Amino acid sequence: MHSYVQIENAGMVFSTKKGKFTALTDINLTVAEGEFISLIGHSGCGKSTLLNLIAGLTDATEGVLLLANKEIKGPGPERAVVFQNHSLLPWLNAFENVHLAVERVFGAREGRSQLKARTQAALDLVGLSHAAARLPGEISGGMKQRVGIARALAMEPKVLLMDEPFGALDALTRAHLQDELMKIVAATRSTVVMVTHDVDEAVLLSDRIVMMTNGPAATIGDILSIDLPRPRDRLALAHDPAYHALRSRVLEFLYSRQMRPREAA
């Protein structure tokens, strides 16, 4: 596997009414092609800020970020973002919401039938063909989030970026979508970077967990490799000592950082 994303000595400083605020410092990370990375840490540790840097939604004030050896400068169709809020257009149905993204990325070089086929394939992938004609207000929260994932996957991104995509869902829906995501990633061989607060979610889904220190001036405190075989079954893992050992490692890191914010450099 070769790296898709390289982050070298990246830092992020925001200007506020109270002066400069250093959100991130000395971030060094390489994400391999096809790898699933989770970013975890306490609130305010810069997880979403780091994801936004990779997405190109904000520019790092220090260092460099590369995608396939090209510097990241602004958003691009090779990176798709799934937010906690599904961000669907309420006046468009599920098919139309996905098709809008497909048309924007592929419309200049593909015909109408090809664009429709891409849209349908993305809905099929997340199991929503039956709901293609429904408006966002007519489907559940979990289904809306699946439309958001379908929209992102339909763009055929090199990197799928997810910012707590299941955070607003109930426990059963969340577990179901986690299982679906594992199947989708296995089928598409996507490279994924996901922000999460959920330790079990991080261990279940990830190849590596990037654990962030507290802010301000947050950085990478440790990186944990999740060497559990795939495909993964959550019920089997519930009785797996290796799973519990990995889960404990993450919890120990988080508890060691509790109420101990990293001093700004």
Short mmCIF file of C-alpha atoms in Angstrom, two decimals:
data_model
loop_
_atom_site.label_atom_id
_atom_site.label_comp_id
_atom_site.label_asym_id
_atom_site.label_seq_id
_atom_site.Cartn_x
_atom_site.Cartn_y
_atom_site.Cartn_z
CA MET A 1 0.00 0.00 0.00
CA HIS A 2 1.20 3.50 -0.78
CA SER A 3 0.21 6.69 0.97
CA TYR A 4 -2.67 8.81 -0.26
CA VAL A 5 -2.44 11.44 2.45
CA GLN A 6 0.75 12.88 3.94
CA ILE A 7 0.67 15.50 6.67
CA GLU A 8 4.04 17.05 7.51
CA ASN A 9 4.59 19.40 10.46
CA ALA A 10 1.12 20.87 10.06
CA GLY A 11 -0.20 23.50 12.43
CA MET A 12 -3.33 25.63 12.61
CA VAL A 13 -3.59 29.03 14.29
CA PHE A 14 -6.86 30.97 14.37
CA SER A 15 -7.24 34.71 14.91
CA THR A 16 -9.81 35.46 17.62
CA LYS A 17 -10.99 38.55 19.49
CA LYS A 18 -8.69 37.50 22.33
CA GLY A 19 -5.70 37.05 20.02
CA LYS A 20 -4.06 34.09 18.35
CA PHE A 21 -5.34 30.62 19.22
CA THR A 22 -3.17 27.63 18.34
CA ALA A 23 -5.51 24.73 17.63
CA LEU A 24 -3.00 22.23 16.20
CA THR A 25 0.78 21.95 16.19
CA ASP A 26 3.38 19.50 14.82
CA ILE A 27 0.92 17.15 13.13
CA ASN A 28 2.71 14.38 11.25
CA LEU A 29 0.66 11.55 9.78
CA THR A 30 0.66 9.30 6.73
CA VAL A 31 -2.52 7.54 5.63
CA ALA A 32 -2.08 4.59 3.28
CA GLU A 33 -4.30 3.77 0.34
CA GLY A 34 -7.27 1.74 1.52
CA GLU A 35 -6.60 2.43 5.19
CA PHE A 36 -9.32 3.31 7.72
CA ILE A 37 -8.10 5.89 10.24
CA SER A 38 -10.06 7.21 13.22
CA LEU A 39 -9.24 10.46 15.02
CA ILE A 40 -10.21 10.41 18.68
CA GLY A 41 -9.70 12.70 21.65
CA HIS A 42 -11.49 15.01 24.06
CA SER A 43 -13.70 17.83 22.80
CA GLY A 44 -11.64 20.77 21.60
CA CYS A 45 -8.59 18.70 20.65
CA GLY A 46 -8.75 19.70 17.00
CA LYS A 47 -10.09 16.50 15.42
CA SER A 48 -12.54 18.30 13.16
CA THR A 49 -9.97 21.00 12.43
CA LEU A 50 -7.55 18.33 11.19
CA LEU A 51 -10.29 16.76 9.08
CA ASN A 52 -11.08 20.17 7.57
CA LEU A 53 -7.41 20.62 6.67
CA ILE A 54 -7.43 17.33 4.78
CA ALA A 55 -10.71 18.32 3.10
CA GLY A 56 -9.17 21.62 2.05
CA LEU A 57 -11.94 23.59 3.79
CA THR A 58 -9.24 25.49 5.70
CA ASP A 59 -5.55 26.02 4.96
CA ALA A 60 -2.87 25.06 7.46
CA THR A 61 -0.89 28.00 8.83
CA GLU A 62 2.20 25.78 9.07
CA GLY A 63 3.48 22.67 7.31
CA VAL A 64 2.11 20.93 4.25
CA LEU A 65 -0.63 18.42 3.40
CA LEU A 66 -0.31 16.19 0.34
CA LEU A 67 -2.73 13.95 -1.50
CA ALA A 68 -1.09 11.55 -3.94
CA ASN A 69 2.04 13.74 -3.74
CA LYS A 70 0.12 16.89 -4.70
CA GLU A 71 -0.35 19.71 -2.20
CA ILE A 72 -3.88 20.10 -0.89
CA LYS A 73 -5.10 23.58 -1.78
CA GLY A 74 -8.83 23.88 -1.32
CA PRO A 75 -11.64 21.30 -1.69
CA GLY A 76 -11.67 18.82 -4.55
CA PRO A 77 -13.79 15.91 -5.84
CA GLU A 78 -11.05 13.45 -4.87
CA ARG A 79 -12.07 14.12 -1.25
CA ALA A 80 -15.70 13.68 -0.12
CA VAL A 81 -16.97 14.71 3.30
CA VAL A 82 -19.80 13.15 5.32
CA PHE A 83 -20.86 15.42 8.18
CA GLN A 84 -22.76 14.59 11.37
CA ASN A 85 -25.62 16.59 9.89
CA HIS A 86 -26.58 14.89 6.63
CA SER A 87 -26.81 18.30 4.85
CA LEU A 88 -29.38 17.09 2.31
CA LEU A 89 -31.38 19.60 0.27
CA PRO A 90 -34.94 19.19 1.64
CA TRP A 91 -36.69 19.97 -1.68
CA LEU A 92 -34.82 17.18 -3.53
CA ASN A 93 -35.54 13.49 -3.09
CA ALA A 94 -32.85 10.94 -2.21
CA PHE A 95 -32.01 10.20 -5.85
CA GLU A 96 -31.81 13.89 -6.74
CA ASN A 97 -29.58 14.70 -3.76
CA VAL A 98 -27.08 12.07 -4.88
CA HIS A 99 -27.45 12.91 -8.56
CA LEU A 100 -26.59 16.56 -7.90
CA ALA A 101 -23.13 15.55 -6.66
CA VAL A 102 -22.65 13.06 -9.51
CA GLU A 103 -23.56 15.68 -12.09
CA ARG A 104 -21.14 18.19 -10.61
CA VAL A 105 -18.20 15.76 -10.71
CA PHE A 106 -18.90 13.77 -13.90
CA GLY A 107 -21.39 15.92 -15.84
CA ALA A 108 -18.83 17.45 -18.17
CA ARG A 109 -17.68 14.10 -19.58
CA GLU A 110 -20.56 11.64 -19.17
CA GLY A 111 -24.06 11.40 -20.64
CA ARG A 112 -27.37 11.56 -18.80
CA SER A 113 -27.83 7.77 -18.69
CA GLN A 114 -24.34 7.26 -17.23
CA LEU A 115 -24.98 9.86 -14.53
CA LYS A 116 -28.26 8.19 -13.59
CA ALA A 117 -26.53 4.80 -13.47
CA ARG A 118 -23.86 6.16 -11.13
CA THR A 119 -26.53 7.62 -8.87
CA GLN A 120 -28.51 4.40 -8.78
CA ALA A 121 -25.40 2.33 -8.07
CA ALA A 122 -24.56 4.53 -5.06
CA LEU A 123 -28.08 4.17 -3.65
CA ASP A 124 -27.91 0.41 -4.23
CA LEU A 125 -24.62 0.28 -2.33
CA VAL A 126 -26.19 1.77 0.83
CA GLY A 127 -29.43 -0.19 0.45
CA LEU A 128 -31.70 2.73 -0.38
CA SER A 129 -33.04 1.93 -3.85
CA HIS A 130 -36.54 1.60 -2.39
CA ALA A 131 -36.37 5.15 -0.98
CA ALA A 132 -34.96 6.90 -4.05
CA ALA A 133 -38.11 8.98 -4.63
CA ARG A 134 -38.57 10.05 -1.01
CA LEU A 135 -37.80 13.52 0.31
CA PRO A 136 -35.49 13.91 3.33
CA GLY A 137 -38.50 14.78 5.48
CA GLU A 138 -40.06 11.44 4.62
CA ILE A 139 -37.22 9.18 5.76
CA SER A 140 -35.56 8.37 9.09
CA GLY A 141 -32.37 9.92 10.45
CA GLY A 142 -30.41 6.77 9.67
CA MET A 143 -31.67 6.73 6.09
CA LYS A 144 -30.77 10.39 5.64
CA GLN A 145 -27.25 9.62 6.77
CA ARG A 146 -27.08 6.75 4.29
CA VAL A 147 -28.10 9.15 1.52
CA GLY A 148 -25.23 11.41 2.64
CA ILE A 149 -22.82 8.47 2.45
CA ALA A 150 -24.19 7.47 -0.97
CA ARG A 151 -23.71 11.03 -2.21
CA ALA A 152 -20.10 11.01 -1.05
CA LEU A 153 -19.35 7.56 -2.51
CA ALA A 154 -20.99 8.45 -5.83
CA MET A 155 -18.21 10.99 -6.39
CA GLU A 156 -15.69 8.10 -6.32
CA PRO A 157 -13.37 10.00 -3.98
CA LYS A 158 -9.83 8.90 -3.28
CA VAL A 159 -10.42 9.76 0.38
CA LEU A 160 -13.69 9.60 2.30
CA LEU A 161 -13.73 12.03 5.24
CA MET A 162 -16.32 11.50 7.99
CA ASP A 163 -16.97 13.90 10.86
CA GLU A 164 -18.86 11.94 13.54
CA PRO A 165 -21.25 10.62 10.88
CA PHE A 166 -23.32 8.55 13.35
CA GLY A 167 -23.10 10.83 16.39
CA ALA A 168 -26.71 12.03 16.26
CA LEU A 169 -28.26 8.57 15.83
CA ASP A 170 -29.73 6.17 18.37
CA ALA A 171 -27.59 3.23 19.47
CA LEU A 172 -29.25 0.55 17.31
CA THR A 173 -29.27 2.66 14.15
CA ARG A 174 -25.67 3.63 14.81
CA ALA A 175 -24.62 -0.03 15.16
CA HIS A 176 -26.45 -0.95 11.95
CA LEU A 177 -24.78 1.83 9.96
CA GLN A 178 -21.36 0.92 11.37
CA ASP A 179 -21.88 -2.61 10.06
CA GLU A 180 -23.03 -1.25 6.70
CA LEU A 181 -20.02 1.06 6.51
CA MET A 182 -17.65 -1.87 7.04
CA LYS A 183 -19.27 -3.69 4.12
CA ILE A 184 -19.16 -0.60 1.89
CA VAL A 185 -15.50 0.12 2.66
CA ALA A 186 -14.62 -3.52 1.96
CA ALA A 187 -16.46 -3.36 -1.37
CA THR A 188 -15.07 0.01 -2.50
CA ARG A 189 -11.62 -0.28 -0.86
CA SER A 190 -12.02 3.34 0.17
CA THR A 191 -9.44 5.29 2.14
CA VAL A 192 -11.27 6.70 5.16
CA VAL A 193 -10.44 9.26 7.83
CA MET A 194 -13.16 9.52 10.48
CA VAL A 195 -13.61 11.73 13.53
CA THR A 196 -15.32 10.01 16.46
CA HIS A 197 -15.81 10.28 20.23
CA ASP A 198 -16.87 6.63 20.45
CA VAL A 199 -14.11 4.26 21.55
CA ASP A 200 -15.98 1.11 20.51
CA GLU A 201 -16.71 2.59 17.09
CA ALA A 202 -13.06 3.48 16.60
CA VAL A 203 -11.82 0.00 17.51
CA LEU A 204 -14.49 -1.78 15.47
CA LEU A 205 -13.95 0.18 12.25
CA SER A 206 -10.31 1.26 12.18
CA ASP A 207 -6.98 -0.04 10.97
CA ARG A 208 -5.32 2.61 13.16
CA ILE A 209 -6.58 5.02 15.80
CA VAL A 210 -4.90 8.42 15.99
CA MET A 211 -5.24 9.70 19.57
CA MET A 212 -5.07 13.47 19.98
CA THR A 213 -3.78 15.35 23.01
CA ASN A 214 -5.91 18.07 24.55
CA GLY A 215 -5.92 21.61 23.19
CA PRO A 216 -4.84 24.27 22.87
CA ALA A 217 -1.86 23.37 20.65
CA ALA A 218 -3.14 19.81 20.33
CA THR A 219 -1.02 17.23 18.56
CA ILE A 220 -0.92 13.48 18.00
CA GLY A 221 -0.30 11.80 21.34
CA ASP A 222 -0.20 8.20 20.16
CA ILE A 223 -1.22 5.96 17.27
CA LEU A 224 -2.69 2.53 17.95
CA SER A 225 -2.71 -0.21 15.30
CA ILE A 226 -5.88 -2.31 15.34
CA ASP A 227 -4.66 -5.71 14.22
CA LEU A 228 -8.03 -7.46 14.43
CA PRO A 229 -8.78 -9.62 11.37
CA ARG A 230 -11.42 -8.55 8.85
CA PRO A 231 -14.28 -8.97 8.25
CA ARG A 232 -15.21 -8.03 11.81
CA ASP A 233 -18.28 -9.20 13.67
CA ARG A 234 -19.31 -7.04 16.61
CA LEU A 235 -20.90 -9.94 18.50
CA ALA A 236 -17.79 -12.10 18.17
CA LEU A 237 -15.56 -9.18 19.20
CA ALA A 238 -17.61 -8.69 22.36
CA HIS A 239 -15.95 -11.88 23.66
CA ASP A 240 -12.51 -11.29 22.13
CA PRO A 241 -9.74 -10.50 24.65
CA ALA A 242 -7.70 -8.72 21.93
CA TYR A 243 -10.60 -6.36 21.24
CA HIS A 244 -10.96 -5.52 24.91
CA ALA A 245 -7.22 -4.97 25.27
CA LEU A 246 -7.25 -2.48 22.38
CA ARG A 247 -10.32 -0.75 23.78
CA SER A 248 -8.59 -0.43 27.15
CA ARG A 249 -5.53 1.14 25.51
CA VAL A 250 -7.67 3.90 24.01
CA LEU A 251 -9.58 4.46 27.25
CA GLU A 252 -6.36 4.65 29.24
CA PHE A 253 -5.04 7.33 26.89
CA LEU A 254 -8.25 9.36 27.11
CA TYR A 255 -8.47 9.12 30.89
CA SER A 256 -4.82 10.08 31.26
CA ARG A 257 -5.61 13.27 29.33
CA GLN A 258 -8.75 14.11 31.24
CA MET A 259 -8.61 17.58 32.82
CA ARG A 260 -4.97 17.94 31.72
CA PRO A 261 -5.00 20.27 28.75
CA ARG A 262 -1.74 20.54 26.85
CA GLU A 263 -0.08 23.87 27.47
CA ALA A 264 0.31 26.05 24.42
CA ALA A 265 3.84 26.09 23.05
#
